[in-house]
Coordinates of C-alpha atoms and ligand atoms in Angstrom, one line a residue:
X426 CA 0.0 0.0 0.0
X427 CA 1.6 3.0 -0.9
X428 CA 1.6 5.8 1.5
X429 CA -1.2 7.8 -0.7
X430 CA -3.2 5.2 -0.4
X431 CA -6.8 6.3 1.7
X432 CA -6.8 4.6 5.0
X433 CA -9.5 4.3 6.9
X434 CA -9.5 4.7 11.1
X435 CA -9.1 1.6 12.9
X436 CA -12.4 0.9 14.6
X437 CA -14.4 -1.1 17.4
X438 CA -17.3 -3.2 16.2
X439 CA -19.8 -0.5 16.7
X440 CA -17.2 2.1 15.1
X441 CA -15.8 3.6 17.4
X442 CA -11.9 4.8 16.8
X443 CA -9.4 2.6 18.4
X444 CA -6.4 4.7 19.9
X445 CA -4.3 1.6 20.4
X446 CA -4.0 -1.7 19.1
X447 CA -0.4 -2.6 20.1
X448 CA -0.9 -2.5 24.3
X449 CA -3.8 -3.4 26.1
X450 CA -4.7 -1.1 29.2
X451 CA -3.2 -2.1 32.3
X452 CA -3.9 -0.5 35.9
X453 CA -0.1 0.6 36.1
X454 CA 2.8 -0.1 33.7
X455 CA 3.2 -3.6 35.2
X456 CA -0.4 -4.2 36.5
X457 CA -2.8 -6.7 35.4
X458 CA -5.7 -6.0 32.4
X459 CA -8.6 -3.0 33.0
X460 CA -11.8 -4.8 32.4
X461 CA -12.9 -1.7 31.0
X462 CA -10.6 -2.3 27.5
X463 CA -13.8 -3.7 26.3
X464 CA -11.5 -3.5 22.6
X465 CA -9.4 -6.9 23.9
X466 CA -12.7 -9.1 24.9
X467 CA -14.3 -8.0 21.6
X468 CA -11.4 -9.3 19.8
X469 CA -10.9 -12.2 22.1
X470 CA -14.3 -12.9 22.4
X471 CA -15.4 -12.5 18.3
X472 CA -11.6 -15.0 17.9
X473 CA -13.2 -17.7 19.9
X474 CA -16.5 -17.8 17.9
X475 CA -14.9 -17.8 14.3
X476 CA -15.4 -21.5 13.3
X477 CA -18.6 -22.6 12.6
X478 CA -19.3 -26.6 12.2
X479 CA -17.7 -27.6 8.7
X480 CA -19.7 -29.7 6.9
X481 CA -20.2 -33.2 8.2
X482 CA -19.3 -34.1 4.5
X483 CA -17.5 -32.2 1.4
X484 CA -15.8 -30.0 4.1
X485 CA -13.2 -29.3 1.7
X486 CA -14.0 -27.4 -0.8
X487 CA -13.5 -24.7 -3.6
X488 CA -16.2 -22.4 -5.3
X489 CA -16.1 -19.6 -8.4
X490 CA -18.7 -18.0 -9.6
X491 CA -19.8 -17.4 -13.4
X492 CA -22.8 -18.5 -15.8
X493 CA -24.5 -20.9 -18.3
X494 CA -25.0 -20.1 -21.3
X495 CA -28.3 -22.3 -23.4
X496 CA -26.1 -23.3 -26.3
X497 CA -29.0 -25.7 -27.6
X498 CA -32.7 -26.2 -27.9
X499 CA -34.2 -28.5 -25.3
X500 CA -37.2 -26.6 -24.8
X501 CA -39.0 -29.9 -25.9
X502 CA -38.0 -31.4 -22.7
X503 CA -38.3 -28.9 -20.3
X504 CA -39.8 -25.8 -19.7
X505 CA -37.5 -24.6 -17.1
X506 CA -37.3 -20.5 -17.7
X507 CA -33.6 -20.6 -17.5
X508 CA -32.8 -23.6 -20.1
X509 CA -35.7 -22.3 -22.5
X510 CA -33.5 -21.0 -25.4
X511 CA -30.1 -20.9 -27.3
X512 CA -28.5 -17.6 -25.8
X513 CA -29.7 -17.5 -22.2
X514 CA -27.1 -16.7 -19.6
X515 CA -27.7 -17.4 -15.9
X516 CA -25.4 -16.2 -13.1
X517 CA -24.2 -19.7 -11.3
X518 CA -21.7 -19.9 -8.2
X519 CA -20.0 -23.5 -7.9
X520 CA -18.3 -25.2 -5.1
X521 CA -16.8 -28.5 -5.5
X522 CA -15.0 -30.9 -2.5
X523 CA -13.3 -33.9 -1.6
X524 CA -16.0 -36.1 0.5
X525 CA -14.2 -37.6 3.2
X526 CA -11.4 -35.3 4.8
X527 CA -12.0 -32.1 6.9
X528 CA -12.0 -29.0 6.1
X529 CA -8.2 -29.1 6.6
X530 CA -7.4 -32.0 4.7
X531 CA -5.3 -32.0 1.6
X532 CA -7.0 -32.1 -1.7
X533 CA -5.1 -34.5 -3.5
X534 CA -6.5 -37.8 -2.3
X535 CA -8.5 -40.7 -3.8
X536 CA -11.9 -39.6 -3.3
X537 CA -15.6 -38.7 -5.0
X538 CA -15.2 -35.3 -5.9
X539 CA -18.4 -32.8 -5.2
X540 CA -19.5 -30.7 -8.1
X541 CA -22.2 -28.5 -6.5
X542 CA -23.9 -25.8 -8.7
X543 CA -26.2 -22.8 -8.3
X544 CA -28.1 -21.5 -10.5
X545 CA -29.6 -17.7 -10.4
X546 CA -32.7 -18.2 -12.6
X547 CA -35.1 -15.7 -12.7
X548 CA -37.5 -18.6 -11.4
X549 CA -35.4 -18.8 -8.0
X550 CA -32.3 -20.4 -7.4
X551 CA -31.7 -23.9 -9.0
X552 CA -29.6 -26.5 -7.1
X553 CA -27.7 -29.3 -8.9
X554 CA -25.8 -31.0 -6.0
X555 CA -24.5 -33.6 -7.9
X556 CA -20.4 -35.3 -8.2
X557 CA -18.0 -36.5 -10.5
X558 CA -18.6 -39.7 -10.6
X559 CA -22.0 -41.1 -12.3
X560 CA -22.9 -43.1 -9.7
X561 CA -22.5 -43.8 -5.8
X562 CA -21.3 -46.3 -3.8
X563 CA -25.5 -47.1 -2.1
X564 CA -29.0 -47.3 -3.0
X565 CA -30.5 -46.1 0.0
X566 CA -30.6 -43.0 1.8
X567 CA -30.6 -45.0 5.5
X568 CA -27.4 -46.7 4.5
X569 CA -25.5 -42.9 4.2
X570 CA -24.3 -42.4 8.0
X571 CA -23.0 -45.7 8.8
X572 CA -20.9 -45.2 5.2
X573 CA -19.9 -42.4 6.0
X574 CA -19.1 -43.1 9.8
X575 CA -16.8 -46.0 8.0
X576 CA -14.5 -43.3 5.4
X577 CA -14.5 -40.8 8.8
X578 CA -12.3 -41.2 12.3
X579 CA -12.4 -44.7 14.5
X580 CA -14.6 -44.0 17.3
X581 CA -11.3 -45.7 19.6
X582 CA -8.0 -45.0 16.9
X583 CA -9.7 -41.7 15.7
X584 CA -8.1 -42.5 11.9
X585 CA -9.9 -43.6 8.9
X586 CA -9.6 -47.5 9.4
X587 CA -9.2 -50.1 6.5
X588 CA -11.3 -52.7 8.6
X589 CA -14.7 -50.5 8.6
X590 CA -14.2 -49.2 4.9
X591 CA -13.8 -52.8 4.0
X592 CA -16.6 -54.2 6.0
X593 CA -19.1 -51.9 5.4
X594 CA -18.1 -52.5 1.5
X595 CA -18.2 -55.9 1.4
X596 CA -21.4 -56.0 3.0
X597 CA -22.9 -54.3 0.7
X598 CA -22.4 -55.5 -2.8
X599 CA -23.7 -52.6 -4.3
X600 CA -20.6 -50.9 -4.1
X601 CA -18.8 -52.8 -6.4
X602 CA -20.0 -50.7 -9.5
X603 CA -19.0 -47.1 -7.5
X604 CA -15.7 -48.9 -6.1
X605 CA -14.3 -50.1 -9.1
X606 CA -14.6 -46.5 -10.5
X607 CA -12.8 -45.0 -7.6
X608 CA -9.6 -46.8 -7.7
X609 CA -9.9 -46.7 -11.8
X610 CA -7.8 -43.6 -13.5
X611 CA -10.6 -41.1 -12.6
X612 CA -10.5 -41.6 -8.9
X613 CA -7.7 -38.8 -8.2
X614 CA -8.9 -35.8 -10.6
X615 CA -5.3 -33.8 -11.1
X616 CA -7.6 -30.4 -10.3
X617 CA -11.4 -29.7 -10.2
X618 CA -10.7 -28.2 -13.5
X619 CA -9.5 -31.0 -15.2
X620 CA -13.2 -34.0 -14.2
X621 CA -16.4 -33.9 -15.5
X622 CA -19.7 -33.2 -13.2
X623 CA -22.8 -35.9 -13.1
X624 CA -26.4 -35.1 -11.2
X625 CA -25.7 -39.4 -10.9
X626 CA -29.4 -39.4 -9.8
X627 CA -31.9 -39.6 -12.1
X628 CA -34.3 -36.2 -12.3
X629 CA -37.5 -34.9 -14.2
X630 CA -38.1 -32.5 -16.7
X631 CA -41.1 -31.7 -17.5
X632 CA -42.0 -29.3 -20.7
X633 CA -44.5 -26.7 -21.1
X634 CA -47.3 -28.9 -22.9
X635 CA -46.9 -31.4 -19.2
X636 CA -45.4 -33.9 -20.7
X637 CA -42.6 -35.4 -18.6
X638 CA -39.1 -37.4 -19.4
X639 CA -36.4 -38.9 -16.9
X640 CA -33.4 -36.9 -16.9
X641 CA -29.5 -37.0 -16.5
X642 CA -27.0 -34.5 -16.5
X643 CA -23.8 -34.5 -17.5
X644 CA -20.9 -31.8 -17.5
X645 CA -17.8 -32.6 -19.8
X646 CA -14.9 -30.9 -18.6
X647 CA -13.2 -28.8 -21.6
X648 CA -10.2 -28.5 -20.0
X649 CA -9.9 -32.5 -21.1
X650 CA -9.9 -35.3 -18.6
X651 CA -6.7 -34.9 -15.8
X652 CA -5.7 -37.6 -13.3
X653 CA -3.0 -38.5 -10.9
X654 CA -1.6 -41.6 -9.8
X655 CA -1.9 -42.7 -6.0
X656 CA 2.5 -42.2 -6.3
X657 CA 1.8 -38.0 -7.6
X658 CA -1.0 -37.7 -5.3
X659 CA 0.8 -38.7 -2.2
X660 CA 3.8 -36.3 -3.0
X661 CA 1.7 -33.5 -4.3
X662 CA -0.7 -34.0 -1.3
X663 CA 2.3 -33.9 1.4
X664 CA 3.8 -30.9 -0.1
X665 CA 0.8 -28.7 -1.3
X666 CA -2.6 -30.1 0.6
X667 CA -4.4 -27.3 -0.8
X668 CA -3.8 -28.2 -4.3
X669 CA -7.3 -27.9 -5.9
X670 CA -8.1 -24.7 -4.1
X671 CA -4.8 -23.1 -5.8
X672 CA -5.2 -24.4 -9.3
X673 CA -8.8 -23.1 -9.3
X674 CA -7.9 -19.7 -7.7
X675 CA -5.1 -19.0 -10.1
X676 CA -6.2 -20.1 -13.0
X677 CA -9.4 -17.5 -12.5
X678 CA -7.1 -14.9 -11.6
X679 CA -4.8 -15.4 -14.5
X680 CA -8.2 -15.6 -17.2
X681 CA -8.1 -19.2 -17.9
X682 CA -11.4 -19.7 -17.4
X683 CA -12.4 -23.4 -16.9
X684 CA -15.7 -24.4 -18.6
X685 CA -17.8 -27.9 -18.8
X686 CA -20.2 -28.5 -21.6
X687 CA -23.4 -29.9 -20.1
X688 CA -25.0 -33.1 -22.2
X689 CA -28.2 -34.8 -20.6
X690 CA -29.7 -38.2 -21.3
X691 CA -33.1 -37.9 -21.6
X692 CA -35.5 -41.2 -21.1
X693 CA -39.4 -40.8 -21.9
X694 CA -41.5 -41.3 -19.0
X695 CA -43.1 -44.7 -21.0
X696 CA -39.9 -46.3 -21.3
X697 CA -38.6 -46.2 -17.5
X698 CA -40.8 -49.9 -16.4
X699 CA -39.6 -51.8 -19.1
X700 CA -36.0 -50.7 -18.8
X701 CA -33.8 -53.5 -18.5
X702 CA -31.9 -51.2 -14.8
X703 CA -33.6 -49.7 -13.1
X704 CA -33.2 -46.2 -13.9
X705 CA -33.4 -44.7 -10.5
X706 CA -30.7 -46.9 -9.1
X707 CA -28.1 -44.4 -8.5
X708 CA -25.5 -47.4 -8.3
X709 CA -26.3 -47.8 -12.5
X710 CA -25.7 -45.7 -15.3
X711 CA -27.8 -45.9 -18.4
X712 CA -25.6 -46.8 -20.9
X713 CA -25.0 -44.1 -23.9
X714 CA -26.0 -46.7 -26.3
X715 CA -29.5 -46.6 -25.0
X716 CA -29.8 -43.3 -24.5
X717 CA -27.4 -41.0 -26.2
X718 CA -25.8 -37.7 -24.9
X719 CA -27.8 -34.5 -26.0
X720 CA -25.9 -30.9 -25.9
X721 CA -27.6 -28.1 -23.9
X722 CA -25.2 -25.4 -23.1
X723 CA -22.2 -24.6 -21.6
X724 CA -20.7 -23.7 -18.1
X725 CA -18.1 -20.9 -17.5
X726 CA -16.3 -20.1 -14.1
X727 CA -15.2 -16.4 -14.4
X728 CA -15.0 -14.5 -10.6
X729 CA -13.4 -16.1 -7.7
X730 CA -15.2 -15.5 -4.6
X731 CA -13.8 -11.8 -2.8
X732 CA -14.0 -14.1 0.8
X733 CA -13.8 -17.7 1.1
X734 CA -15.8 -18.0 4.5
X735 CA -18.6 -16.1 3.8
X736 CA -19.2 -17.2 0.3
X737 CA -17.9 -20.7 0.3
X738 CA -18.0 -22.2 3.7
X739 CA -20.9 -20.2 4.1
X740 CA -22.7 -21.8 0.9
X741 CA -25.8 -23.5 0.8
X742 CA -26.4 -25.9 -2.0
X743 CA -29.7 -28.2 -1.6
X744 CA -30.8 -30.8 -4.3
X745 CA -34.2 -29.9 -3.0
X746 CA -34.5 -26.3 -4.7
X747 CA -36.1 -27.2 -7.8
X748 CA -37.5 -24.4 -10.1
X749 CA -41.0 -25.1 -12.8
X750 CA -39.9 -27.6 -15.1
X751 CA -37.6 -29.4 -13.3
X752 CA -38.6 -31.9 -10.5
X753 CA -37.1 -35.1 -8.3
X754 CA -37.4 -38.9 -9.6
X755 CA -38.2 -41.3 -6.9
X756 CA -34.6 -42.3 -6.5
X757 CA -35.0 -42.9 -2.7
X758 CA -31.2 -41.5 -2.3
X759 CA -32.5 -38.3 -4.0
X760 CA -35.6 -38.4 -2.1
X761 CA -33.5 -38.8 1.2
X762 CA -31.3 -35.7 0.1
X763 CA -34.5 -33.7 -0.3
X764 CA -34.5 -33.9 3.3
X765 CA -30.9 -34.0 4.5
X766 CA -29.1 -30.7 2.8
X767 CA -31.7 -27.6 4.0
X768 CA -31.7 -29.6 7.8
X769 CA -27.8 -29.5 8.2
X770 CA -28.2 -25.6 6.7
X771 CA -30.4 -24.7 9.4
X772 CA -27.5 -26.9 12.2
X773 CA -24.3 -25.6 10.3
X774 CA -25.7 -21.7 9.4
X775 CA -29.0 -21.0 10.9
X776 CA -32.6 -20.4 9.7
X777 CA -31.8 -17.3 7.5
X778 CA -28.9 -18.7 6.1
X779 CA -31.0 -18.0 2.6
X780 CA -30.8 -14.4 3.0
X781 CA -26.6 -14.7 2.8
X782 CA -25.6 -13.1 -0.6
X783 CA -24.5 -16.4 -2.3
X784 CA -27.6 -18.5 -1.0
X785 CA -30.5 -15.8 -1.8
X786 CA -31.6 -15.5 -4.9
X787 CA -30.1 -13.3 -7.5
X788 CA -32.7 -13.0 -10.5
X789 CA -35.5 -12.5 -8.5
X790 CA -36.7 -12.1 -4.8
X791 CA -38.0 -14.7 -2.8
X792 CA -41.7 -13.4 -0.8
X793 CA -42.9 -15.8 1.8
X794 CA -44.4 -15.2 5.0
X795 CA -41.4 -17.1 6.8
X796 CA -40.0 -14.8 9.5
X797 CA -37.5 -13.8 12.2
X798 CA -35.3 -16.5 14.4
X799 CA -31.4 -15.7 14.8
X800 CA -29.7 -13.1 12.7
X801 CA -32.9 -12.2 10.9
X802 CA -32.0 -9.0 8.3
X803 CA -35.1 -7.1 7.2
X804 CA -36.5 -9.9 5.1
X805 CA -40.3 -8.6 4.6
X806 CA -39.9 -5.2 6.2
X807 CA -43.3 -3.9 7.5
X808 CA -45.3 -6.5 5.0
X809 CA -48.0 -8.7 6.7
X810 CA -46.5 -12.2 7.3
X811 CA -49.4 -14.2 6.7
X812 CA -51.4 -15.9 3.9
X813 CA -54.1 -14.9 3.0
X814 CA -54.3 -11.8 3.7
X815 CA -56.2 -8.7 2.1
X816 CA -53.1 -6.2 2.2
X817 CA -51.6 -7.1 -1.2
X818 CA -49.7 -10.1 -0.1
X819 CA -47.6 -13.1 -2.3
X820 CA -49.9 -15.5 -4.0
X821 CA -49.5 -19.1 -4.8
X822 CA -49.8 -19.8 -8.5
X823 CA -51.7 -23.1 -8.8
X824 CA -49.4 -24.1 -11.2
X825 CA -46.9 -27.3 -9.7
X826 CA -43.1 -27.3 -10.4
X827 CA -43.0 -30.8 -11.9
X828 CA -45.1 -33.6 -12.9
X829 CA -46.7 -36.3 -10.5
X830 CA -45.5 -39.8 -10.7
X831 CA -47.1 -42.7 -10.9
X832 CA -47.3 -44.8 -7.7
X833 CA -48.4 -48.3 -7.0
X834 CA -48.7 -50.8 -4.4
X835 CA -48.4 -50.6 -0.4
X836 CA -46.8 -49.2 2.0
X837 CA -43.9 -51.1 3.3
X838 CA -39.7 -51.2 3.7
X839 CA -39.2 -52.3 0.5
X840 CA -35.9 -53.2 -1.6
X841 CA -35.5 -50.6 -4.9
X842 CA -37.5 -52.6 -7.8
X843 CA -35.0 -55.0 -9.6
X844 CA -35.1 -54.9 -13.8
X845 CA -34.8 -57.2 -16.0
X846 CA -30.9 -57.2 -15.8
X847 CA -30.1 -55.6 -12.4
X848 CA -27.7 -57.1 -10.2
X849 CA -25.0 -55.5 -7.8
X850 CA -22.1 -56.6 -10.6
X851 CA -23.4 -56.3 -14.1
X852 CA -22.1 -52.7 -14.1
X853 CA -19.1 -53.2 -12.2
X854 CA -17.9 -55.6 -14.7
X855 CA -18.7 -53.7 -17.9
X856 CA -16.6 -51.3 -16.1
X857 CA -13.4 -53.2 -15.6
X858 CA -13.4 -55.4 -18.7
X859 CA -13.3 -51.3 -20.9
X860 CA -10.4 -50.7 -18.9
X861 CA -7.3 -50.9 -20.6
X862 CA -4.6 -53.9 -19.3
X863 CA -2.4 -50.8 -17.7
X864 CA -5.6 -49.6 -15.8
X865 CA -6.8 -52.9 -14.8
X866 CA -3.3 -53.4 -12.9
X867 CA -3.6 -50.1 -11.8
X868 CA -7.3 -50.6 -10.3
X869 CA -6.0 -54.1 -8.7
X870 CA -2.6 -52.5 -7.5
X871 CA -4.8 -50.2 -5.8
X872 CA -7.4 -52.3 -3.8
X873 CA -5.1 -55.0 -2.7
X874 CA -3.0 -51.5 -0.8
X875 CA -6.3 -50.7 0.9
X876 CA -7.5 -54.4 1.1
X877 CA -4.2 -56.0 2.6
X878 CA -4.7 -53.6 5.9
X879 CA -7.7 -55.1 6.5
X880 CA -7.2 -57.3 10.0
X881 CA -10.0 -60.2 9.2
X882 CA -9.9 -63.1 6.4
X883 CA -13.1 -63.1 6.4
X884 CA -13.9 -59.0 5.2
X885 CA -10.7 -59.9 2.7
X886 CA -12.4 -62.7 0.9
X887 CA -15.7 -61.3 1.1
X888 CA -15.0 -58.0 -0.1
X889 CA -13.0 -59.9 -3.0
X890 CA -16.0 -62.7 -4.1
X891 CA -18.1 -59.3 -4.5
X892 CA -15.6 -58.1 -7.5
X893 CA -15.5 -61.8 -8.6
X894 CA -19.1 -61.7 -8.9
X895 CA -18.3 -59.1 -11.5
X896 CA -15.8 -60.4 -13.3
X897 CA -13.4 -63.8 -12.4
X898 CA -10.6 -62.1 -13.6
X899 CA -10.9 -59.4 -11.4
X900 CA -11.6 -61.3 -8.4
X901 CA -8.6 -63.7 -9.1
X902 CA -6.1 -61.0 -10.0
X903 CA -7.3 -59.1 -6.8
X904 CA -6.5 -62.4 -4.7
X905 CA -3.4 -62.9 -6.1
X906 CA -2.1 -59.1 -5.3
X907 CA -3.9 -59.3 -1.7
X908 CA -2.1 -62.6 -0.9
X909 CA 1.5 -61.2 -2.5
X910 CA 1.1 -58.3 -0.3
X911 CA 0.5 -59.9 3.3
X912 CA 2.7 -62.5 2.8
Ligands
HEM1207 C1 -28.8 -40.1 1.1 C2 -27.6 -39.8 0.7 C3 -26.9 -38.5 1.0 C4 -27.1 -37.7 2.1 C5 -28.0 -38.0 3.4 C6 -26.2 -36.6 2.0 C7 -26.0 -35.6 2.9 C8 -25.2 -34.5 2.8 C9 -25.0 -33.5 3.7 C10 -25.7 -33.4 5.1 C11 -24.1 -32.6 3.2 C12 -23.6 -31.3 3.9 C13 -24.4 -30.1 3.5 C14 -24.0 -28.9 4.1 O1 -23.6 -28.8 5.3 O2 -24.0 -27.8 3.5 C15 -23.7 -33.0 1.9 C16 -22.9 -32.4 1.1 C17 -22.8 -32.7 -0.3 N1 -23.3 -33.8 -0.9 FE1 -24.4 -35.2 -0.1 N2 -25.5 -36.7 0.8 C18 -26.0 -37.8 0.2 C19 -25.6 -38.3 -1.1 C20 -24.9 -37.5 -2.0 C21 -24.8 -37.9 -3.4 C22 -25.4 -39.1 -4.1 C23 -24.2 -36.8 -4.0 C24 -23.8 -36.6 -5.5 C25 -24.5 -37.2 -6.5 C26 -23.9 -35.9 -3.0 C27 -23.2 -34.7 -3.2 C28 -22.9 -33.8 -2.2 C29 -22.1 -32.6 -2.5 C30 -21.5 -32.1 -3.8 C31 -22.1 -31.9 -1.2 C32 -21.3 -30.6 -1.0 C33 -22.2 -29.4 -1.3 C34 -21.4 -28.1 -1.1 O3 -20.5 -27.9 -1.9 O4 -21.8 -27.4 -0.2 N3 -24.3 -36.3 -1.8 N4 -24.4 -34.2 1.7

């Protein structure tokens, strides 16, 4: 700062002008602290309450703001105001994580990467929580704590522990399909720039005449597909934890702009019973051949946040804020989400955390009769705050966001329906037996690491009939690099 430079005075919170930040008041040269500096307990006192909880997953993270643009015409598929025609631009802010590690942990690990965007439509703000990887490691939403208690701390060691990950996994065969795709190429992106983005879950759109189609998003990264072996991760991880966070601050700053191009597959609503997966299994993918990618437009990231805590850590992304034209599938994960992300908002930031610049809306202004609580801003002034009411209040429309579903049978616990060709493997093998012979001994290399700490025969052999079950090579190849290892 050069001494021209304005400066403003140095002030307490309420702004008054501090005559002395270097010495706290004493009674006497020597003496102990005045009480009445009030100036060292507000700064004591506002230190102590700086953290708020981090997210119980996808601590880490990174976000940038900058838009979509409509680059083609799926109007037929959804009326959604924002995708409605070629041209469009709509403000988004992004944030993508690591899932596992806190919010100090270093970036460079094998892990699902989050790839959370917001959309500022002028219909309200649009939430696509989604990651990059198309599916997940479960099928229902109950099953997410105890998987996540089993990548998080030991309750006794307090370290991630090979035994859990490994029994939880073997446990539930399911995995296998998400597994096999983590410790493939793609499961250490070299920089959030360089992966694609997936919703994974199935969604609907719905288009203006009402009629509605199963949806899936994809975002292919243009910056080309980036990855690091588990040898470049650990070395870049040990020297530079915050590895993601830098490449996507600097390359921002220094105008490389990173952009995705988002395709969707997009599966009539007649077709989704007779499908031979079940296409709201989020442990499936629908292969391309059935239903092909279809260009819609293009993401940019431009503007790097001006403060990282209030606009990043204090981001809100919910898979639950849908806009008209654009609705959930009964995926029961999604359906669980629907619940999870605005509860832990309310825990991690409060019940106005929607009026924070990055989580209100942008294009338009939200008018309910919601109210007050903690940290309440002016949100409805002097309007009346209920419904109805004869003083020129909000109205609803009448008109729903999204289509109903069809529903049949009882009530009940039930299993997700199996199709014609679902199983826990079928996937899991089409997976490995793509992958190139150098990938395939890369994959095996390594899951017999993580596999040969596991304590018990029994999770070993287990774990490794459920990638047999998917392909005997696999499963042999696996034994054979498990057994080499402990011996
Ligand atoms: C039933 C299953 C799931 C539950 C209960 C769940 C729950 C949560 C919770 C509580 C958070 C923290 C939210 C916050 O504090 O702001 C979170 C973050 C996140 N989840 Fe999930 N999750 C589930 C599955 C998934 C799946 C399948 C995906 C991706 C397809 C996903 C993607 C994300 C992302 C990207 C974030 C970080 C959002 C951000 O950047 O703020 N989650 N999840």
């Amino acid at each position: 700062m050069s001494d021209s430079t304005p400066r403003a005075v140095l002030t307490t919170e309420s702004g008054a002008p501090i005559a002395d930040n270097q010495n706290t008041a004493t009674a006497g040269p020597g003496g102990p602290l005045l009480v009445q500096d009030q100036y060292l307990f507000e700064k004591l006192a506002r230190f102590n309450r700086e953290r708020i909880p981090e997210r119980v997953v996808h601590a880490r993270g990174s976000g940038a703001y900058g838009h979509f643009e409509v680059t083609a015409d799926v109007s037929r598929f959804t009326k959604a105001h924002f995708l409605a025609e070629p041209g469009r631009r709509t403000e988004v802010f992004a944030r993508f994580s690591t899932v596992a590690g806190n919010l100090g942990a270093a970036d460079a690990v094998r892990d699902p990467r989050g790839f959370a965007l917001k959309f500022y439509t002028q219909q309200g703000n649009y939430d696509l929580v989604g990651n990059n990887t198309p599916v997940f490691f479960i099928k229902d939403p109950s099953k997410f704590p105890d998987f996540i208690h089993t990548q998080k701390r030991d309750p006794y060691t307090g370290i991630q522990e090979a035994d859990n990950v490994w029994d939880f996994w073997s446990l539930s065969p399911e995995v296998t399909h998400q597994v096999t795709w983590l410790f493939g190429d793609r499961g250490i992106p070299a920089s959030y720039r360089h992966m694609d983005g997936f919703s994974s879950h199935t969604y609907q759109w719905v288009n203006a005449d009402g009629a509605a189609f199963w949806v899936k998003y994809h975002f292919k990264t243009d910056q080309g597909i980036r990855n690091l072996t588990a040898d470049e991760a650990a070395a870049i991880a040990g020297v530079d934890p915050d590895s993601h966070q830098r490449d996507l601050r600097e390359a921002i700053d220094a105008g490389r702009f990173p952009s995705w191009t988002l395709k969707v597959q997009v599966m009539p609503v007649e077709e989704a019973a007779a499908y031979r997966f079940n296409p709201f299994d989020l442990t499936k993918v629908w292969p391309h051949a059935d239903y092909p990618l279809i260009e819609v437009g293009r993401l940019v990231l431009d503007r790097n946040p001006e403060n990282v805590f209030a606009e990043v850590e204090q981001a809100a992304f919910s898979p639950a804020n849908f806009v008209p034209g654009i609705g959930p599938s009964p995926d029961k994960m999604l359906q669980g989400r629907l619940f999870a992300y605005a509860d832990a908002h309310r825990y991690r930031l409060g019940v106005n955390h929607t009026q924070l610049a990055v989580n209100a809306p942008h294009a338009t202004v939200a008018h309910n009769h919601g109210r007050d609580g903690a940290m309440a801003a002016n949100a409805g002034g002097r309007a009346k705050n209920y419904e109805p009411n004869s003083f020129g209040g909000p109205y609803e429309t009448g008109r729903p966001l999204w289509a109903p579903t069809e529903v049949s049978g009882a009530t009940g616990t039930h299993a997700a329906p199996s199709h014609a060709e679902d199983d826990d493997f079928v996937q899991a093998g089409n997976l490995y037996r793509l992958m190139s012979e150098d990938e395939r001994a890369r994959l095996v290399e390594g899951l017999a690491g993580g596999l040969a700490q596991v304590s018990r025969d029994d999770i070993v052999a287990r774990a490794i009939g459920n990638f047999r079950a998917a392909d005997a090579e696999y499963g042999d190849r696996l034994e054979a690099a498990v057994k080499a290892l402990r011996a």
